[in-house]
mmCIF file of C-alpha atoms in Angstrom:
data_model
loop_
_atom_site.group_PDB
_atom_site.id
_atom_site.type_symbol
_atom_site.label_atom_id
_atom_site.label_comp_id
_atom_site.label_asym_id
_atom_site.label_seq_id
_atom_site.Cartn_x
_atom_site.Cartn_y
_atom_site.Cartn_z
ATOM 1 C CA UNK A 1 123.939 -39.810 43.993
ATOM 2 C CA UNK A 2 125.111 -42.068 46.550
ATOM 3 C CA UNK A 3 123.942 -41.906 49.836
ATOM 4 C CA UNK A 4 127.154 -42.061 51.786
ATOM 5 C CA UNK A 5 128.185 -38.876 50.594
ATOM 6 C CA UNK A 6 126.043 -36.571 51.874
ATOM 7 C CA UNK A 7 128.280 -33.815 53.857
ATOM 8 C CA UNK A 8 131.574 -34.554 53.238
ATOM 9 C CA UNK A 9 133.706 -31.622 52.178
ATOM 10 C CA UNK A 10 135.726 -32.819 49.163
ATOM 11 C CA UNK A 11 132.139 -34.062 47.564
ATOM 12 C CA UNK A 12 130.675 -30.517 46.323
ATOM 13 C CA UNK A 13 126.783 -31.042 46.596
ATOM 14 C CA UNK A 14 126.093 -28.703 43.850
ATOM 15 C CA UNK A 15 128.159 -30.012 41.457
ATOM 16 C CA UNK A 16 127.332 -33.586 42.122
ATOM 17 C CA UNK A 17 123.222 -32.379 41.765
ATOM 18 C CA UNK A 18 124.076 -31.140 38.384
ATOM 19 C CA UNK A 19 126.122 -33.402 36.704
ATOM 20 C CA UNK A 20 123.196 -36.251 37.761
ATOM 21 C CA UNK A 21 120.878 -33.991 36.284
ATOM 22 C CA UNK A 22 123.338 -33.420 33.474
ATOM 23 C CA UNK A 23 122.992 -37.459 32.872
ATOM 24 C CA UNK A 24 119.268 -37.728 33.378
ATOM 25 C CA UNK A 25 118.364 -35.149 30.751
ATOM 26 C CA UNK A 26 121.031 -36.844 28.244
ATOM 27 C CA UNK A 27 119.587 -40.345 28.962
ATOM 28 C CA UNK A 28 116.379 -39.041 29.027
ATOM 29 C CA UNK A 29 116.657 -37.446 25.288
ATOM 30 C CA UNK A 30 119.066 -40.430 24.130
ATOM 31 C CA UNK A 31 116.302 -43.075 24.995
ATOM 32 C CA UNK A 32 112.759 -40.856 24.985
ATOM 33 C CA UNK A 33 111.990 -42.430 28.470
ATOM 34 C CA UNK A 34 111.996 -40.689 31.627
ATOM 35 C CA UNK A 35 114.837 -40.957 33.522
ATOM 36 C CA UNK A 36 115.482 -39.703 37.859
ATOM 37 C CA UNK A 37 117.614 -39.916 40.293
ATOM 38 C CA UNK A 38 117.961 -39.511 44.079
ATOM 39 C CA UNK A 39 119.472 -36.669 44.896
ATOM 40 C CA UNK A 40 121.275 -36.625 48.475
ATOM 41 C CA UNK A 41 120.128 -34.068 50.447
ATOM 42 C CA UNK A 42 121.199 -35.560 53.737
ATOM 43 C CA UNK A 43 123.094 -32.568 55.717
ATOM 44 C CA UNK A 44 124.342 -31.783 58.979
ATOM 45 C CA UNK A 45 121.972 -29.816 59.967
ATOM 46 C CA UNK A 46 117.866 -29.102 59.018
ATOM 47 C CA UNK A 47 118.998 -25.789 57.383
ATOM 48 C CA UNK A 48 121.782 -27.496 55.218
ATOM 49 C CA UNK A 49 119.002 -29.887 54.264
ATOM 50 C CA UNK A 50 116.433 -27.204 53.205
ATOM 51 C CA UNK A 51 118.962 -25.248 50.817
ATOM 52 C CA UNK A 52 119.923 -28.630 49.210
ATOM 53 C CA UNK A 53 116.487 -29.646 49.072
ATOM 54 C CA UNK A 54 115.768 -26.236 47.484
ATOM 55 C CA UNK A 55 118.295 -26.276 45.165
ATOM 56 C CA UNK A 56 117.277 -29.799 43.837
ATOM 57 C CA UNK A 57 114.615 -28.647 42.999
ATOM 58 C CA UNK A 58 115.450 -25.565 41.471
ATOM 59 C CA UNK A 59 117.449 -27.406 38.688
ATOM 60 C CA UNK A 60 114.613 -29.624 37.488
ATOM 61 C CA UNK A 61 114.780 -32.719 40.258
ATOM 62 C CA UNK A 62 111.254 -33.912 41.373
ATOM 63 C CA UNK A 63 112.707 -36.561 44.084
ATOM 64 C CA UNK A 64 115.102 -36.549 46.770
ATOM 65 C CA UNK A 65 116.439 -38.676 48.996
ATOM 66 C CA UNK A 66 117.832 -38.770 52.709
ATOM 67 C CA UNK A 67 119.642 -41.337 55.311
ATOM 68 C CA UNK A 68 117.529 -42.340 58.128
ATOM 69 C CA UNK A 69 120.166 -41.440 60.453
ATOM 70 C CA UNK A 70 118.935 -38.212 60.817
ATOM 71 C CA UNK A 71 116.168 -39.021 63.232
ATOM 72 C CA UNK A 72 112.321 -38.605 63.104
ATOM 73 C CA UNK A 73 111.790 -35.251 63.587
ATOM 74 C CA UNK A 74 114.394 -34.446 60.896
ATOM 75 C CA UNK A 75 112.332 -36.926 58.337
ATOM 76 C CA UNK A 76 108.839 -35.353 58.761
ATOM 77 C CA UNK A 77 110.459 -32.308 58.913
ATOM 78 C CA UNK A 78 111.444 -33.038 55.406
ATOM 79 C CA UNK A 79 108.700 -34.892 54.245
ATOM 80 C CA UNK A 80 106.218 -31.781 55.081
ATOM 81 C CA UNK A 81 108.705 -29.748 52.820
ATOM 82 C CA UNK A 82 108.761 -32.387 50.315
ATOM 83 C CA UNK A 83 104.629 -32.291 50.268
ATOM 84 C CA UNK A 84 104.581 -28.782 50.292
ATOM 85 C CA UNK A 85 106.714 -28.302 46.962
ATOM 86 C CA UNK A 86 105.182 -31.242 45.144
ATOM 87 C CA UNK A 87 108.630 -33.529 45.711
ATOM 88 C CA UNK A 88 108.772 -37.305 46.162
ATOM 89 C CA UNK A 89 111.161 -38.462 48.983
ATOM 90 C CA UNK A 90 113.256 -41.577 49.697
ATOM 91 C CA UNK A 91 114.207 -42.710 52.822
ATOM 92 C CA UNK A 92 117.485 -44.610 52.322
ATOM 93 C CA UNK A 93 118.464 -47.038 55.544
ATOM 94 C CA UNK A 94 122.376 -47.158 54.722
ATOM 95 C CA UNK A 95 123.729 -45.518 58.370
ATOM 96 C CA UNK A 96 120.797 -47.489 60.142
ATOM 97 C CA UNK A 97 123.113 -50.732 59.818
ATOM 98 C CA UNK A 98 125.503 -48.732 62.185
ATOM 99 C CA UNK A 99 122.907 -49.182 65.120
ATOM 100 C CA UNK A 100 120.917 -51.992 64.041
ATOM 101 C CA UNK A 101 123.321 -54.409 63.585
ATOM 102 C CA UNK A 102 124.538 -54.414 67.275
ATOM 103 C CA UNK A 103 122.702 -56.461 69.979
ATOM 104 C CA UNK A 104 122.997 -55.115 72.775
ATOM 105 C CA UNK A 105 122.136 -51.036 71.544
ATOM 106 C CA UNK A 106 118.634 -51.226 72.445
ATOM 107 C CA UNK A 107 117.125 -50.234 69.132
ATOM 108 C CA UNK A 108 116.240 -52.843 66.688
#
């Protein structure tokens, strides 16, 4: 589930969430390994990010993942739910580029 397509409106979250777990339960009975996957839950707001998180796992995921855009009360935010419902998280930096790559913002 690639992380640049976290809110857009053309890529349906929930169907995207299934069809990965769709392919993780087929690789995982094709091979007799475990298999995961990242699931997206980056949203435009905290509540959009709770219902995806809670619908992750719901359908069998046991890690998420979201963009470090979203600031650092939004990530332990997140990472307290995570903890709370036994869920691993990953913090993927691909919007961080956006800021960090210029000089003269005044983050780096």
């Amino acid at each position: 589930d690639d992380e640049n397509i976290n809110s857009q409106p053309f890529m349906r979250w929930r169907e995207r969430f299934l069809n990965c777990l769709e392919g993780i339960n087929r690789a995982s009975a094709a091979t007799g390994e475990v298999k995961g996957s990242y699931l997206n839950i980056t949203g435009a707001t905290m509540e959009d990010v709770y219902k995806r998180a809670e619908y992750a796992k719901a359908i069998g995921s046991v890690i998420v993942m979201i963009d470090l855009v979203m600031g650092y009360t939004a990530i332990q935010s997140i990472a307290y739910w995570c903890r709370e419902n036994d869920m691993l998280l990953h913090l993927h930096r691909a919007g961080n580029s956006t800021y960090a790559r210029q000089k003269n913002h005044g983050i780096n």
